[in-house]
mmCIF file of C-alpha atoms in Angstrom:
data_model
loop_
_atom_site.group_PDB
_atom_site.id
_atom_site.type_symbol
_atom_site.label_atom_id
_atom_site.label_comp_id
_atom_site.label_asym_id
_atom_site.label_seq_id
_atom_site.Cartn_x
_atom_site.Cartn_y
_atom_site.Cartn_z
ATOM 1 C CA MET W 243 -108.526 -59.747 -9.623
ATOM 2 C CA SER W 244 -105.383 -61.566 -8.634
ATOM 3 C CA ALA W 245 -101.952 -60.517 -9.901
ATOM 4 C CA PHE W 246 -100.450 -64.006 -10.113
ATOM 5 C CA ALA W 247 -100.941 -66.853 -12.565
ATOM 6 C CA PRO W 248 -103.485 -69.571 -11.738
ATOM 7 C CA GLY W 249 -101.870 -72.644 -10.267
ATOM 8 C CA SER W 250 -98.770 -70.803 -9.089
ATOM 9 C CA PRO W 251 -98.285 -69.925 -5.421
ATOM 10 C CA PRO W 252 -99.120 -66.331 -4.530
ATOM 11 C CA PRO W 253 -96.130 -64.071 -4.026
ATOM 12 C CA PRO W 254 -95.271 -63.096 -0.450
ATOM 13 C CA LEU W 255 -96.796 -59.858 0.809
ATOM 14 C CA HIS W 256 -94.271 -57.427 2.259
ATOM 15 C CA HIS W 257 -95.341 -54.087 3.696
ATOM 16 C CA ALA W 258 -93.200 -51.574 5.575
ATOM 17 C CA ALA W 259 -94.033 -48.153 6.990
ATOM 18 C CA SER W 260 -92.147 -45.494 8.874
ATOM 19 C CA GLY W 261 -93.201 -42.753 11.252
ATOM 20 C CA ARG W 262 -91.000 -40.461 9.186
ATOM 21 C CA SER W 263 -92.994 -39.928 6.030
ATOM 22 C CA LEU W 264 -94.054 -37.009 3.901
ATOM 23 C CA ARG W 265 -97.654 -37.533 4.973
ATOM 24 C CA ALA W 266 -96.750 -37.386 8.684
ATOM 25 C CA ALA W 267 -94.681 -34.243 8.136
ATOM 26 C CA LEU W 268 -97.517 -32.553 6.248
ATOM 27 C CA VAL W 269 -100.096 -33.412 8.916
ATOM 28 C CA ILE W 270 -97.868 -32.123 11.729
ATOM 29 C CA LEU W 271 -97.023 -28.967 9.795
ATOM 30 C CA THR W 272 -100.682 -28.336 8.923
ATOM 31 C CA VAL W 273 -101.833 -28.644 12.535
ATOM 32 C CA TRP W 274 -99.046 -26.375 13.800
ATOM 33 C CA LEU W 275 -99.796 -23.743 11.137
ATOM 34 C CA ALA W 276 -103.527 -23.932 11.894
ATOM 35 C CA ALA W 277 -102.828 -23.474 15.612
ATOM 36 C CA LEU W 278 -100.586 -20.495 14.845
ATOM 37 C CA ALA W 279 -103.285 -19.000 12.605
ATOM 38 C CA LEU W 280 -105.908 -19.502 15.323
ATOM 39 C CA ARG W 281 -103.721 -17.662 17.810
ATOM 40 C CA LEU W 282 -102.595 -14.787 15.556
ATOM 41 C CA TRP W 283 -105.702 -14.020 13.515
ATOM 42 C CA LEU W 284 -108.564 -15.245 15.666
ATOM 43 C CA GLN W 285 -106.940 -14.557 19.068
ATOM 44 C CA ALA W 286 -107.762 -18.075 20.233
ATOM 45 C CA HIS W 287 -107.195 -18.787 23.892
ATOM 46 C CA PRO W 288 -103.698 -20.192 24.553
ATOM 47 C CA ALA W 289 -105.249 -23.329 26.100
ATOM 48 C CA ILE W 290 -106.991 -24.156 22.813
ATOM 49 C CA VAL W 291 -103.772 -23.657 20.865
ATOM 50 C CA ALA W 292 -101.847 -25.748 23.404
ATOM 51 C CA ALA W 293 -104.406 -28.571 23.143
ATOM 52 C CA ALA W 294 -104.029 -28.623 19.351
ATOM 53 C CA LEU W 295 -100.242 -28.713 19.631
ATOM 54 C CA LEU W 296 -100.283 -31.393 22.340
ATOM 55 C CA ALA W 297 -102.380 -33.617 20.072
ATOM 56 C CA THR W 298 -99.474 -33.707 17.610
ATOM 57 C CA LEU W 299 -96.847 -34.834 20.143
ATOM 58 C CA PRO W 300 -97.248 -38.610 19.530
ATOM 59 C CA ALA W 301 -96.936 -38.083 15.760
ATOM 60 C CA LEU W 302 -93.979 -35.752 16.299
ATOM 61 C CA TRP W 303 -92.293 -38.346 18.530
ATOM 62 C CA ASP W 304 -92.797 -41.098 15.906
ATOM 63 C CA PHE W 305 -91.499 -38.744 13.214
ATOM 64 C CA ALA W 306 -88.385 -37.883 15.238
ATOM 65 C CA ARG W 307 -87.626 -41.545 16.016
ATOM 66 C CA ALA W 308 -88.510 -42.763 12.498
ATOM 67 C CA ARG W 309 -90.229 -45.764 14.064
ATOM 68 C CA ARG W 310 -90.497 -48.664 11.620
ATOM 69 C CA ALA W 311 -93.404 -51.037 11.262
ATOM 70 C CA TRP W 312 -93.757 -53.965 8.881
ATOM 71 C CA LEU W 313 -95.861 -56.975 8.027
ATOM 72 C CA THR W 314 -94.905 -60.048 6.000
ATOM 73 C CA LEU W 315 -97.246 -62.774 4.796
ATOM 74 C CA ASP W 316 -96.013 -65.881 3.018
ATOM 75 C CA ASP W 317 -97.479 -69.352 2.478
ATOM 76 C CA ARG W 318 -96.757 -70.488 6.048
ATOM 77 C CA THR W 319 -96.632 -67.506 8.405
ATOM 78 C CA LEU W 320 -97.841 -64.014 9.120
ATOM 79 C CA CYS W 321 -95.184 -61.886 10.860
ATOM 80 C CA TRP W 322 -95.261 -58.266 12.026
ATOM 81 C CA ARG W 323 -93.402 -55.658 14.008
ATOM 82 C CA SER W 324 -94.430 -52.251 15.258
ATOM 83 C CA GLY W 325 -91.932 -50.575 17.534
ATOM 84 C CA PRO W 326 -91.262 -53.026 20.382
ATOM 85 C CA VAL W 327 -94.259 -55.226 19.485
ATOM 86 C CA THR W 328 -93.518 -58.278 17.340
ATOM 87 C CA GLY W 329 -95.543 -61.290 16.425
ATOM 88 C CA GLU W 330 -95.613 -64.375 14.278
ATOM 89 C CA VAL W 331 -98.474 -66.783 13.668
ATOM 90 C CA ALA W 332 -98.526 -69.853 11.446
ATOM 91 C CA LEU W 333 -101.348 -69.666 8.904
ATOM 92 C CA ALA W 334 -102.458 -73.144 9.971
ATOM 93 C CA ARG W 335 -103.306 -71.717 13.438
ATOM 94 C CA ILE W 336 -105.578 -68.989 12.026
ATOM 95 C CA ASP W 337 -109.286 -69.814 12.011
ATOM 96 C CA ARG W 338 -110.283 -66.514 10.408
ATOM 97 C CA VAL W 339 -109.285 -62.878 10.103
ATOM 98 C CA ARG W 340 -111.748 -60.177 11.110
ATOM 99 C CA MET W 341 -111.466 -56.785 9.401
ATOM 100 C CA ASP W 342 -113.568 -54.074 11.081
ATOM 101 C CA THR W 343 -114.051 -50.738 9.338
ATOM 102 C CA ARG W 344 -114.476 -48.064 11.975
ATOM 103 C CA LEU W 345 -116.424 -44.835 11.747
ATOM 104 C CA ASP W 346 -113.222 -42.907 10.954
ATOM 105 C CA LEU W 347 -112.744 -45.320 7.986
ATOM 106 C CA SER W 348 -109.666 -46.936 9.522
ATOM 107 C CA VAL W 349 -109.577 -50.731 9.473
ATOM 108 C CA ARG W 350 -108.828 -52.789 12.568
ATOM 109 C CA VAL W 351 -107.569 -56.310 11.861
ATOM 110 C CA ARG W 352 -107.720 -59.173 14.339
ATOM 111 C CA LEU W 353 -106.590 -62.744 13.891
ATOM 112 C CA ILE W 354 -108.914 -65.277 15.468
ATOM 113 C CA LEU W 355 -106.923 -68.409 16.137
ATOM 114 C CA ARG W 356 -108.290 -71.954 16.209
ATOM 115 C CA ASP W 357 -108.018 -72.027 20.029
ATOM 116 C CA GLY W 358 -110.231 -68.896 20.282
ATOM 117 C CA THR W 359 -107.424 -66.443 21.006
ATOM 118 C CA ARG W 360 -107.825 -63.028 19.379
ATOM 119 C CA VAL W 361 -104.642 -61.332 18.206
ATOM 120 C CA PRO W 362 -104.897 -57.691 17.099
ATOM 121 C CA LEU W 363 -102.473 -56.547 14.413
ATOM 122 C CA PRO W 364 -100.820 -53.141 14.949
ATOM 123 C CA GLN W 365 -102.484 -50.442 12.875
ATOM 124 C CA ASP W 366 -99.241 -48.928 11.605
ATOM 125 C CA ALA W 367 -97.958 -52.286 10.312
ATOM 126 C CA LEU W 368 -100.984 -52.945 8.096
ATOM 127 C CA PRO W 369 -100.866 -52.694 4.308
ATOM 128 C CA PRO W 370 -103.890 -51.256 2.483
ATOM 129 C CA PRO W 371 -106.909 -53.407 3.443
ATOM 130 C CA HIS W 372 -107.619 -54.619 -0.095
ATOM 131 C CA ARG W 373 -104.030 -55.902 -0.498
ATOM 132 C CA LEU W 374 -104.140 -57.737 2.825
ATOM 133 C CA HIS W 375 -107.571 -59.208 2.039
ATOM 134 C CA GLU W 376 -106.444 -60.464 -1.380
ATOM 135 C CA ALA W 377 -103.228 -61.961 0.021
ATOM 136 C CA LEU W 378 -105.078 -63.779 2.816
ATOM 137 C CA VAL W 379 -107.839 -65.135 0.554
ATOM 138 C CA SER W 380 -105.278 -66.352 -2.001
ATOM 139 C CA ARG W 381 -103.760 -68.463 0.789
ATOM 140 C CA GLY W 382 -107.089 -69.955 1.817
ATOM 141 C CA VAL W 383 -107.592 -67.902 4.978
ATOM 142 C CA LEU W 384 -111.207 -66.999 5.762
ATOM 143 C CA VAL W 385 -111.664 -63.219 6.010
ATOM 144 C CA GLU W 386 -114.702 -61.590 7.635
ATOM 145 C CA LYS W 387 -115.425 -57.956 6.841
ATOM 146 C CA HIS W 388 -117.537 -55.884 9.207
ATOM 147 C CA HIS W 389 -118.321 -52.294 8.323
ATOM 148 C CA PHE W 390 -118.718 -49.508 10.863
ATOM 149 C CA ALA W 391 -118.482 -51.572 14.027
ATOM 150 C CA LEU W 392 -118.816 -49.347 17.092
ATOM 151 C CA LEU W 393 -117.273 -51.790 19.572
#
């Protein structure tokens, strides 16, 4: 169900995210505590503990830098930024938007432009999939949903 009155233009969609969030801190802390527990109580090999800790380095780096990502959708354009990557596409150039749900339940979003170009949107700049879908459909953009695509 739409949150705006019939006949009125849909409100712009603004979404912002940061690498420095409570969720990121909890995930990093949980992995580090689990690695410590593996080492102390189960005498796990140091290489296993190191591998677990190394897997958290990209998240730790984003947390330390507080990297910002955002996406804005209005009646004319779709704009985004994720770290050094920025983009802007006029809605009139978009043929359709493809939303692929992966096996890990994350959603990959690609814009398919009228000239056949495919433009992937950065994962960390995306709002919840249902909000993005509703905002695109309310602006007349065709959205294709594909569940559990392997490729």
